[in-house]
Short mmCIF file of C-alpha atoms in Angstrom, two decimals:
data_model
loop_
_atom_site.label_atom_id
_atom_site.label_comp_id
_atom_site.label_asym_id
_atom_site.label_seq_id
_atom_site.Cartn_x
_atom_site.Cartn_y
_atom_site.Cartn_z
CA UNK A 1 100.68 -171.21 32.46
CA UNK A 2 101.34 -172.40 28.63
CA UNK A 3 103.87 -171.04 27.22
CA UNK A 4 102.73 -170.80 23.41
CA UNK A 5 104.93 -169.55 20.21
CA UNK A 6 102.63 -167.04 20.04
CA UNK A 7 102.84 -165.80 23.25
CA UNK A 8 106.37 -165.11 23.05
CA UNK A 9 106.30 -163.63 19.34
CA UNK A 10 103.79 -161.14 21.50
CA UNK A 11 105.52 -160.64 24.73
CA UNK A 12 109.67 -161.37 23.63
CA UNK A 13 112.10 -159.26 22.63
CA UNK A 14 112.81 -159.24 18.99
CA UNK A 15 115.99 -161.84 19.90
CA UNK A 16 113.43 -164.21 21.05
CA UNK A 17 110.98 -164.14 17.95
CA UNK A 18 113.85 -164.04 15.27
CA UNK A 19 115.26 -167.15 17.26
CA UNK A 20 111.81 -169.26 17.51
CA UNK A 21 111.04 -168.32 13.84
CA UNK A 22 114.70 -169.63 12.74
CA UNK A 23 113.86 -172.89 14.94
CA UNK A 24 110.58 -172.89 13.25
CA UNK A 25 112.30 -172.30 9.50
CA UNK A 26 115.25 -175.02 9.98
CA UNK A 27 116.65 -174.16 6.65
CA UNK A 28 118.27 -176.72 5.02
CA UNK A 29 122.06 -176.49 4.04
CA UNK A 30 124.23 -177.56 2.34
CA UNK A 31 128.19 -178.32 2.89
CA UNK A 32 128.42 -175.59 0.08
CA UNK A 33 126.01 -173.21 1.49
CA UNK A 34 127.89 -173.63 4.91
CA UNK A 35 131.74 -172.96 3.53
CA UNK A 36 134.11 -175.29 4.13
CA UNK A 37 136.17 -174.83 7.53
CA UNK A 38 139.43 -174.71 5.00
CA UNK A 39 137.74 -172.56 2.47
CA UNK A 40 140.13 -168.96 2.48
CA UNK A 41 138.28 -166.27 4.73
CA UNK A 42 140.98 -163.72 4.87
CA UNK A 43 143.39 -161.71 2.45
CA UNK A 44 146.29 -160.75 4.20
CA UNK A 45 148.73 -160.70 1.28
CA UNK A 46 147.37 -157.66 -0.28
CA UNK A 47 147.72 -155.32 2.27
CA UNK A 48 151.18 -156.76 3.51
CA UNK A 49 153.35 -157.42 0.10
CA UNK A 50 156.46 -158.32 1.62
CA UNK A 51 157.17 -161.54 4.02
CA UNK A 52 156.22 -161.03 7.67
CA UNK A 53 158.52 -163.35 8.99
CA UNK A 54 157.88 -163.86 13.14
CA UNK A 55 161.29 -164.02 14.90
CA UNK A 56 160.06 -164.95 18.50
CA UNK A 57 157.82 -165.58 20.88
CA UNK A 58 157.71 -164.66 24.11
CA UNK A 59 155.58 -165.14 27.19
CA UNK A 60 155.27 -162.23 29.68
CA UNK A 61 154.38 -162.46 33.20
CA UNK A 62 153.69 -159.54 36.13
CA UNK A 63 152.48 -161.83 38.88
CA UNK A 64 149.06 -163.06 37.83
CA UNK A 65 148.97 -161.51 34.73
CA UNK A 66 150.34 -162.68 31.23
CA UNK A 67 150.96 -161.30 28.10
CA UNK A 68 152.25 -162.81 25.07
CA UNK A 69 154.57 -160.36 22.19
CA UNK A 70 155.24 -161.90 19.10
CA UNK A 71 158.15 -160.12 17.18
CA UNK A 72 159.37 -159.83 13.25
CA UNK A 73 162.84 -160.20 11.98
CA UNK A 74 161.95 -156.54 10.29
CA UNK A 75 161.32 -155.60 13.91
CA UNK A 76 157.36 -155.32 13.77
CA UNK A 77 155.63 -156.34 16.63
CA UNK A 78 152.49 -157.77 18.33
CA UNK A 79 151.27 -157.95 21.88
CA UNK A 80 147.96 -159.56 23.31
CA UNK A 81 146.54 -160.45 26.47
CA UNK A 82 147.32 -163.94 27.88
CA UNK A 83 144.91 -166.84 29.60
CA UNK A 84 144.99 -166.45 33.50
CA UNK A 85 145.18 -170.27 32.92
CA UNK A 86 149.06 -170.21 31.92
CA UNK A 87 149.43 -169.98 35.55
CA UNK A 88 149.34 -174.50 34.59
CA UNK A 89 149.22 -174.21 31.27
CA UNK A 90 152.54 -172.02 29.87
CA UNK A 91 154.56 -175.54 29.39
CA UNK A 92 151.82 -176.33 26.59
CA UNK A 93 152.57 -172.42 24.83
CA UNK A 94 156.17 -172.60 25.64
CA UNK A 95 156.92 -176.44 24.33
CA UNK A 96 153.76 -177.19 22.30
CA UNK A 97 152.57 -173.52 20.40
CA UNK A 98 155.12 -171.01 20.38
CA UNK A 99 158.48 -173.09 18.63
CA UNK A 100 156.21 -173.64 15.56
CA UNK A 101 155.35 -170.48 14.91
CA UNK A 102 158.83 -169.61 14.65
CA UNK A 103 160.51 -168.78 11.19
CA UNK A 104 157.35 -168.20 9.87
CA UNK A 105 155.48 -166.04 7.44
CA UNK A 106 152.76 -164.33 9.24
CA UNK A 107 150.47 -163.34 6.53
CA UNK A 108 150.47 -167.32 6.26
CA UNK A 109 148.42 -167.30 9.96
CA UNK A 110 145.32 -168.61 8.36
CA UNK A 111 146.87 -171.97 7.19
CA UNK A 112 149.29 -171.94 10.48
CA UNK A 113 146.67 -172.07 12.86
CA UNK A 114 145.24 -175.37 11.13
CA UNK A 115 149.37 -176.37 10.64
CA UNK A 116 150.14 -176.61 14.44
CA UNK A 117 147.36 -178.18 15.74
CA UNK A 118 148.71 -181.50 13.78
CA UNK A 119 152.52 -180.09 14.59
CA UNK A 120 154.14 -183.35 16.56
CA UNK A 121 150.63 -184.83 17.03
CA UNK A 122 149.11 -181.79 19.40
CA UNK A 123 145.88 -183.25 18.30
CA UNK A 124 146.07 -185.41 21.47
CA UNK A 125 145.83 -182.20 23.58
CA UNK A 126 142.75 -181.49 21.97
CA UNK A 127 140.47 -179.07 23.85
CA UNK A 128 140.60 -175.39 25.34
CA UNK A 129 143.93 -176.30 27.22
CA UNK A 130 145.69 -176.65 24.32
CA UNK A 131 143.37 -173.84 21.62
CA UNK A 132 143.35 -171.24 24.46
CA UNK A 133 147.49 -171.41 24.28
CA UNK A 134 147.19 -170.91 20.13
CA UNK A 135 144.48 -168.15 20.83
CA UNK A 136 146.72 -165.83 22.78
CA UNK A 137 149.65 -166.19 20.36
CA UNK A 138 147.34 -165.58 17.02
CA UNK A 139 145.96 -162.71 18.43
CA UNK A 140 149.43 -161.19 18.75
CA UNK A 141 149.97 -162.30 15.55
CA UNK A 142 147.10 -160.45 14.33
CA UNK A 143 148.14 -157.62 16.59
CA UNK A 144 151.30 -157.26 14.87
CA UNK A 145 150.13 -157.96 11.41
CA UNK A 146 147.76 -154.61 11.91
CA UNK A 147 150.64 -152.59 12.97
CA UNK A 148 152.73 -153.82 10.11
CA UNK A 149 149.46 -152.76 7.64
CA UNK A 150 148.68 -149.97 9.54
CA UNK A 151 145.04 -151.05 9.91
CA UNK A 152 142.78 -152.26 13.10
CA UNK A 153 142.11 -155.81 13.03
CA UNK A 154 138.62 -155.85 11.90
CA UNK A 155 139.88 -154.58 8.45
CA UNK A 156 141.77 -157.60 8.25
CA UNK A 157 138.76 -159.73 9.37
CA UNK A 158 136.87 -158.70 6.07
CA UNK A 159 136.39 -154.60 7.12
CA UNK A 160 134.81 -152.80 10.13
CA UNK A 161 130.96 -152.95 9.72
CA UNK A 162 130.49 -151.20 13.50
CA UNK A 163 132.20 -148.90 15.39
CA UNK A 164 131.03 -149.40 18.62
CA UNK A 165 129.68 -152.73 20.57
CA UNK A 166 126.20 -152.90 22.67
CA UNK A 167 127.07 -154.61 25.49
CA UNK A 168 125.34 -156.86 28.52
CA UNK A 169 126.52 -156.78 31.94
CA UNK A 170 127.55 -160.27 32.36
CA UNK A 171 127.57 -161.49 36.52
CA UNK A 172 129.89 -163.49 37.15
CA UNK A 173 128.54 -164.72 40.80
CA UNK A 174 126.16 -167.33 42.32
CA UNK A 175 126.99 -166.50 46.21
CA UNK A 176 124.29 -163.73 46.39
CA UNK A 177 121.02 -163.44 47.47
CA UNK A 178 118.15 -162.36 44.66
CA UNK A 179 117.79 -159.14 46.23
CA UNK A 180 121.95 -158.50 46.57
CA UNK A 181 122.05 -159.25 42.84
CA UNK A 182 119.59 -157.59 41.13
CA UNK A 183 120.43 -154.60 43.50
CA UNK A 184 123.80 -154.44 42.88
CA UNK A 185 123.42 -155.26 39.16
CA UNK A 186 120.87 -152.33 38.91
CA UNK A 187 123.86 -150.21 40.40
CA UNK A 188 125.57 -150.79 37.37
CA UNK A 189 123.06 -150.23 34.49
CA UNK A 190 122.30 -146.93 35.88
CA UNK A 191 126.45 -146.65 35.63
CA UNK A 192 126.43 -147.73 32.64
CA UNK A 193 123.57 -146.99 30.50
CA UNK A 194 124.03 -151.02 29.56
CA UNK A 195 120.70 -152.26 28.27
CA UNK A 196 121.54 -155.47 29.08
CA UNK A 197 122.15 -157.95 31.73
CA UNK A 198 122.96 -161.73 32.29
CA UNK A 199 122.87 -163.53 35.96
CA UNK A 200 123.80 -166.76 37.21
CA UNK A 201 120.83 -169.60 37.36
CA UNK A 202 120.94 -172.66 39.16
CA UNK A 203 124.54 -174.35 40.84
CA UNK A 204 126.67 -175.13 38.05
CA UNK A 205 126.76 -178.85 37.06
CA UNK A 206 125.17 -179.46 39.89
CA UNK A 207 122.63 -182.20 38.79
CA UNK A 208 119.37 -179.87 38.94
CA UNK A 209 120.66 -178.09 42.79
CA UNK A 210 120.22 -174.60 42.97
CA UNK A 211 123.07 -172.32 44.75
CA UNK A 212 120.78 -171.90 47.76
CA UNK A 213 117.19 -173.02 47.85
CA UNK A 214 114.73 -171.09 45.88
CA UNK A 215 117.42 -168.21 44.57
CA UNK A 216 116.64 -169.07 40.57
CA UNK A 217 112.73 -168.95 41.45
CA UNK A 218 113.07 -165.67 42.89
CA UNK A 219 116.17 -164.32 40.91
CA UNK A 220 114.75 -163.96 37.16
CA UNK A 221 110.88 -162.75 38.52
CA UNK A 222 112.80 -160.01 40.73
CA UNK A 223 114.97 -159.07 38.02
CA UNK A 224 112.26 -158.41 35.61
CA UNK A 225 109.91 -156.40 37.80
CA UNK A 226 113.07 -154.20 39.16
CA UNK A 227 114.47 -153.75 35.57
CA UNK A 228 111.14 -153.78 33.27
CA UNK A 229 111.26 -154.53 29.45
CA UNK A 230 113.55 -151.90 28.26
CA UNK A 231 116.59 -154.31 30.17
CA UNK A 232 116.88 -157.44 28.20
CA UNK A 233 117.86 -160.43 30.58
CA UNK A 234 119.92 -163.30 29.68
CA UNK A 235 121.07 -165.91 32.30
CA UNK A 236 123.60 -168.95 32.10
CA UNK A 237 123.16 -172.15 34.08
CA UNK A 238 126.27 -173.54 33.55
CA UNK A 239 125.28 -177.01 32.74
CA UNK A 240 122.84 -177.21 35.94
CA UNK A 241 120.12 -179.33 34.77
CA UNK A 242 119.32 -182.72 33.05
CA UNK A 243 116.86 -182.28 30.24
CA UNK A 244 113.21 -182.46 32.06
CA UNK A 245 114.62 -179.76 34.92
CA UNK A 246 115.70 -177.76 32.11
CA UNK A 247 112.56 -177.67 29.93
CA UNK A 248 110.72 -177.06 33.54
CA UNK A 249 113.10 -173.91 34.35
CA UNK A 250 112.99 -172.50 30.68
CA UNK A 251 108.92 -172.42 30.92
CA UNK A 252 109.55 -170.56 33.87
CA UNK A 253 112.52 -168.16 32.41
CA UNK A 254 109.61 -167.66 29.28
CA UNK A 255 106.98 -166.44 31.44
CA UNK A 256 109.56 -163.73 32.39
CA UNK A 257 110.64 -162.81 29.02
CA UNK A 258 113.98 -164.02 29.20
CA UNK A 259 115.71 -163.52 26.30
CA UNK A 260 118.60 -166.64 25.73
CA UNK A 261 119.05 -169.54 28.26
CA UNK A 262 122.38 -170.33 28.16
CA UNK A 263 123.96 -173.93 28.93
CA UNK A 264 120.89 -175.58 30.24
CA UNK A 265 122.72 -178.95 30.17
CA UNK A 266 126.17 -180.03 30.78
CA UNK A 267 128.32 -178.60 27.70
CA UNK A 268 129.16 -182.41 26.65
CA UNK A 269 125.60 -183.33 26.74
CA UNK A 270 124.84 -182.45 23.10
CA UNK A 271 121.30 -184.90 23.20
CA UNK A 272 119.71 -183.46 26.25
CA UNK A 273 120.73 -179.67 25.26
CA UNK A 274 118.64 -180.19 21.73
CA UNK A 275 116.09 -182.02 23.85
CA UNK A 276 115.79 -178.59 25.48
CA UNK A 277 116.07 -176.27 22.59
CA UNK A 278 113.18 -178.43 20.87
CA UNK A 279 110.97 -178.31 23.54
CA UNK A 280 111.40 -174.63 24.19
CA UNK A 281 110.64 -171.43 22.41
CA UNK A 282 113.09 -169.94 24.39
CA UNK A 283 116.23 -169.44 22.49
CA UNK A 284 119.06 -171.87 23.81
CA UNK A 285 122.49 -170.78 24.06
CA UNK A 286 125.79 -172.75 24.55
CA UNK A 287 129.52 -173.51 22.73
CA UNK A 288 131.75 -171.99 25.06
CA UNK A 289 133.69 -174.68 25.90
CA UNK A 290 133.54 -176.35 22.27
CA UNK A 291 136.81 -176.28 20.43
CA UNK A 292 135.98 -179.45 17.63
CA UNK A 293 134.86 -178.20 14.05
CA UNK A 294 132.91 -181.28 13.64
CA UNK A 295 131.25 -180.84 16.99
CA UNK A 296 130.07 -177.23 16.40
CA UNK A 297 128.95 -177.97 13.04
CA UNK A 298 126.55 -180.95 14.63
CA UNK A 299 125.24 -177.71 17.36
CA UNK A 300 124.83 -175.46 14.19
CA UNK A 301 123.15 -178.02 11.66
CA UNK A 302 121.17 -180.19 14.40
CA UNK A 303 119.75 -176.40 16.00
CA UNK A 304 120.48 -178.12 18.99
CA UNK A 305 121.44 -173.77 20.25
CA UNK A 306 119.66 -170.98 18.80
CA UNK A 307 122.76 -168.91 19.43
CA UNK A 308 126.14 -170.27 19.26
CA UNK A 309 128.68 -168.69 21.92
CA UNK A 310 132.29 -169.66 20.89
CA UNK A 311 134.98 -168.13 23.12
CA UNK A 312 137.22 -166.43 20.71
CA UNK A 313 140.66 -167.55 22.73
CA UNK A 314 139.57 -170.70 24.09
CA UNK A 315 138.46 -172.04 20.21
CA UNK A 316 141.79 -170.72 18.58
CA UNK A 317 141.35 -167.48 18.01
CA UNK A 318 140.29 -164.78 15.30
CA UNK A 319 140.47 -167.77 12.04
CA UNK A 320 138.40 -170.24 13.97
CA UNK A 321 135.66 -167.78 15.67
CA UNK A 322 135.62 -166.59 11.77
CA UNK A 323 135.11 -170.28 10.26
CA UNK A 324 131.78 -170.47 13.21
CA UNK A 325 130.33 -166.91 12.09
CA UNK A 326 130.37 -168.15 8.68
CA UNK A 327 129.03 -171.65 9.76
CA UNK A 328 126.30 -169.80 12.04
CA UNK A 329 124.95 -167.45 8.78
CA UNK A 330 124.53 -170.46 7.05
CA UNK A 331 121.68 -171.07 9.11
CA UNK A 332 120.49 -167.70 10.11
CA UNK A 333 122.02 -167.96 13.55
CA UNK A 334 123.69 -165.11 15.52
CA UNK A 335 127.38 -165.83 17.16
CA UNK A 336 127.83 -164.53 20.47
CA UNK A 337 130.86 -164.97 22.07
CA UNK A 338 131.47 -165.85 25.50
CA UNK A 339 133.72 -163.22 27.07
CA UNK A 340 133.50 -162.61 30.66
CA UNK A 341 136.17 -160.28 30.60
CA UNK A 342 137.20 -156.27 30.14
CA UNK A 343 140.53 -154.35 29.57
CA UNK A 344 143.03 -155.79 27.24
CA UNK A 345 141.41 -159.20 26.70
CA UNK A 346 138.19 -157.93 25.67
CA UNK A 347 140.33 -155.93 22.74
CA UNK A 348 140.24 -159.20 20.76
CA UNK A 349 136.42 -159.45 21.21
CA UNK A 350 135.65 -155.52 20.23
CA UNK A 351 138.05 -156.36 16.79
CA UNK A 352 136.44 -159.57 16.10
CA UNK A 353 132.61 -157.86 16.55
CA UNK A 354 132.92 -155.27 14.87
CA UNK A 355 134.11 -157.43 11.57
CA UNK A 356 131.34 -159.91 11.91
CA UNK A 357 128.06 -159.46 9.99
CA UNK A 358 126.02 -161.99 12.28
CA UNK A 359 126.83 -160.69 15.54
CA UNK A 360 124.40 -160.89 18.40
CA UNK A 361 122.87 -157.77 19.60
CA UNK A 362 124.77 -157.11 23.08
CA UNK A 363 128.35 -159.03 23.35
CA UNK A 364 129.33 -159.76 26.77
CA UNK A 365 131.35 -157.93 29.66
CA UNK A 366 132.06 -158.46 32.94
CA UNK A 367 130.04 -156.39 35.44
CA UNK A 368 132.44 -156.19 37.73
CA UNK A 369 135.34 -155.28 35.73
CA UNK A 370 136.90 -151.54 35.81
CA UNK A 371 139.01 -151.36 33.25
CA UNK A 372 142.62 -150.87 33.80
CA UNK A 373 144.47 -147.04 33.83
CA UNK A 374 147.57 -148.33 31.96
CA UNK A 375 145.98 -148.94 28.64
CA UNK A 376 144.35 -146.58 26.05
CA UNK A 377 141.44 -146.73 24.87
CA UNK A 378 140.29 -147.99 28.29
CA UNK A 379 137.52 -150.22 26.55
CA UNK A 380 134.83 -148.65 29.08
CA UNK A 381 131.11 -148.27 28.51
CA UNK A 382 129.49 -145.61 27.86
CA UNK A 383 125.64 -145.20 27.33
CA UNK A 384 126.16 -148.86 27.47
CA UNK A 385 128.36 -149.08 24.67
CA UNK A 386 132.19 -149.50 23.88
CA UNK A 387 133.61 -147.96 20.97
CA UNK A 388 136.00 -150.52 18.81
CA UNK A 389 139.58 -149.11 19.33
CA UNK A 390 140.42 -147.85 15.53
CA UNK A 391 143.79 -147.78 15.90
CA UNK A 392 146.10 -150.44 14.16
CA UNK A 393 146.57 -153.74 14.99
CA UNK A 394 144.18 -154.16 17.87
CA UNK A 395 144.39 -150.77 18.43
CA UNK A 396 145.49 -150.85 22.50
CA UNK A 397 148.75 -148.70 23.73
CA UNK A 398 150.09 -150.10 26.94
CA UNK A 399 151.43 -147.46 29.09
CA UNK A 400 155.56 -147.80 28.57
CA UNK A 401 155.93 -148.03 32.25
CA UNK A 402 153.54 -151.01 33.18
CA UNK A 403 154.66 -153.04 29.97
CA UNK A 404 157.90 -152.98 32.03
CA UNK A 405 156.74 -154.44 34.94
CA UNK A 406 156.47 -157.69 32.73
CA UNK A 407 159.12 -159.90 32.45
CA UNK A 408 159.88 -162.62 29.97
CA UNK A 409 158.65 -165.79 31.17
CA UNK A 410 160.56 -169.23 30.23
CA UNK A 411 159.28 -171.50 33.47
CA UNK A 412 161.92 -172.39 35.50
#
């Protein structure tokens, strides 16, 4: 069967046609139009008058689980969730991140975050080891910088424009049959009330291999007929395919309605994912891994995605995920971040939605997840929504007795 524009402007959801008639449009922009990545976003001076200046940084472990609490000399203070990769990657936070942020003025975090990433040449560790360690310790900063204002985060992002997020159910697995998925998935809409779903296509940079023979062909048709149209369906292929394998699957994932493709090609492979996205209606999503300015901009300006998908830790945090939002609206394009996660990590995702005007219509969360009993809010869904926590900072209390489980965390 042909897959035609017009076909899927008739049978899509309204993500598809907005994203085919964006392709279609390819306004033109200018470096002006776009913003400059340095251009100020934020004004944290007004609401804070006097100097925030952070005393120390501290990394906080409770076996496999890391936290990072950022501290004034005024005694404020800031906590966020840390990477499960500091398990190999605290010597970067501890010797490379945290020293510089030291003695410094925390309203300043917007020109800080640029600041360290040239500190002592940490350019060389360019990449999500190195933004992932400076994306934990902003959003304490942040954290702490709310408390000190007395307002969530989102106000200091530019002001809450939505109080709760639409989320998809986001699978995290490729070691199931169709029929153990989509079961098990339907398990948890109808827990839920989630109106949304995405599942795992193809092997996983596996040079155009499936998981297990014939799962993808079966997966997406089953999932459609079990959920019907009211479920939108999203799946990721984790960099699965070359180009032509790619273009053949999307046809496929079209016919079903599917409503983003996500990493169709290897995430370095910036050619053969535009080859994709211009052969396709579909809408193409991807960025996760992408941490350059100048490489996103290229993904933005070149539509080789439809939807960019920045991880809000892994790119640097709140400043940086900002800096893409306001590079995506240049070109009508929604932001959805990657975000796999629930609990206290998805606290910096539920801030940094519900401040940004081009957000995607369902932000991810993992299916599997049941959020923790030591935190409040607990950042569940209900009726397939999570409500932003409104209080300040980024709004989480962490039960006093769990907190003390964690331990500061200097590596030997």
């Amino acid at each position: 069967m042909k897959i035609t524009r017009r076909g899927l402007l008739h049978g899509g959801s309204l993500l598809t046609a907005a994203a085919v008639a964006a392709r279609i449009a390819r306004p033109e922009r200018t470096l002006a139009a776009e913003g400059h990545d340095r251009e100020p976003l934020l004004d944290l001076y007004s609401p804070l008058r006097a100097r925030l200046e952070i005393a120390s940084v501290e990394l906080l472990r409770n076996q496999s689980q890391w936290l990072v609490r950022v501290r004034s000399r005024d005694g404020a203070e800031g906590i966020a969730a840390g990477s499960e990769r500091f398990d190999y990657l605290y010597p970067v936070f501890l010797q490379r991140v945290a020293p510089f942020f030291v003695g410094k003025d925390a309203r300043d975090i917007e020109t800080l975050i640029d600041a360290v990433y040239v500190h002592q040449s940490n350019y060389k560790l360019a990449g999500v080891p190195f933004w992932v360690c400076a994306g934990c310790l902003e959003a304490a900063v942040f954290d702490m910088l709310g408390k000190a204002a007395d307002k969530p985060v989102a106000q200091l992002l530019g002001g809450a424009k939505r109080k709760s997020i639409a989320v998809y159910l986001s699978s995290l697995r490729r070691d199931t049959t169709s029929e153990e998925e989509v079961r098990w998935m339907g398990r948890r809409l109808e827990e839920t009330g989630a109106r949304a779903v995405k599942l795992k296509i193809g092997g996983r940079m596996s040079r155009n291999a499936d998981a297990a023979a014939g799962r993808t062909d079966r997966l997406v048709p089953l999932a459609r007929h079990t959920f019907g149209d009211a479920v939108a369906i999203y799946v990721d292929a984790n960099g699965s395919y070359d180009a032509p394998k790619a273009i053949e699957i999307g046809r496929m994932l079209a016919e079903h309605r599917v409503a983003f493709f996500e990493e169709p090609c290897p995430w370095e492979d910036f050619e053969a994912t535009k080859q994709v996205a211009d052969a396709l209606g579909l809408p193409i999503a991807g960025g996760e891994q992408d941490t350059s300015w100048e490489k996103i901009r290229w993904m933005v300006r070149q539509r080789a995605v439809d939807i960019i998908q920045p991880d809000v830790m892994y790119c640097g945090g709140f400043v940086r995920a900002l800096r893409i939002a306001r590079l995506a609206a240049a070109y009508r394009m929604d932001i959805t971040p990657h975000a796999p996660q629930s609990g206290l990590q998805w606290a910096t995702l539920a801030q940094f939605a519900a401040a940004v005007p081009n957000i995607g219509p369902f932000q991810e969360y993992n299916a599997a997840a049941r959020p923790p009993g030591w935190m409040s809010p607990s950042l569940s869904i209900k009726n397939g929504e999570v409500e932003v926590p409104a209080g300040p900072g980024l709004g989480i209390t962490i039960d006093p007795a769990e907190l003390a489980r964690f331990r500061p965390f200097s590596g030997e």
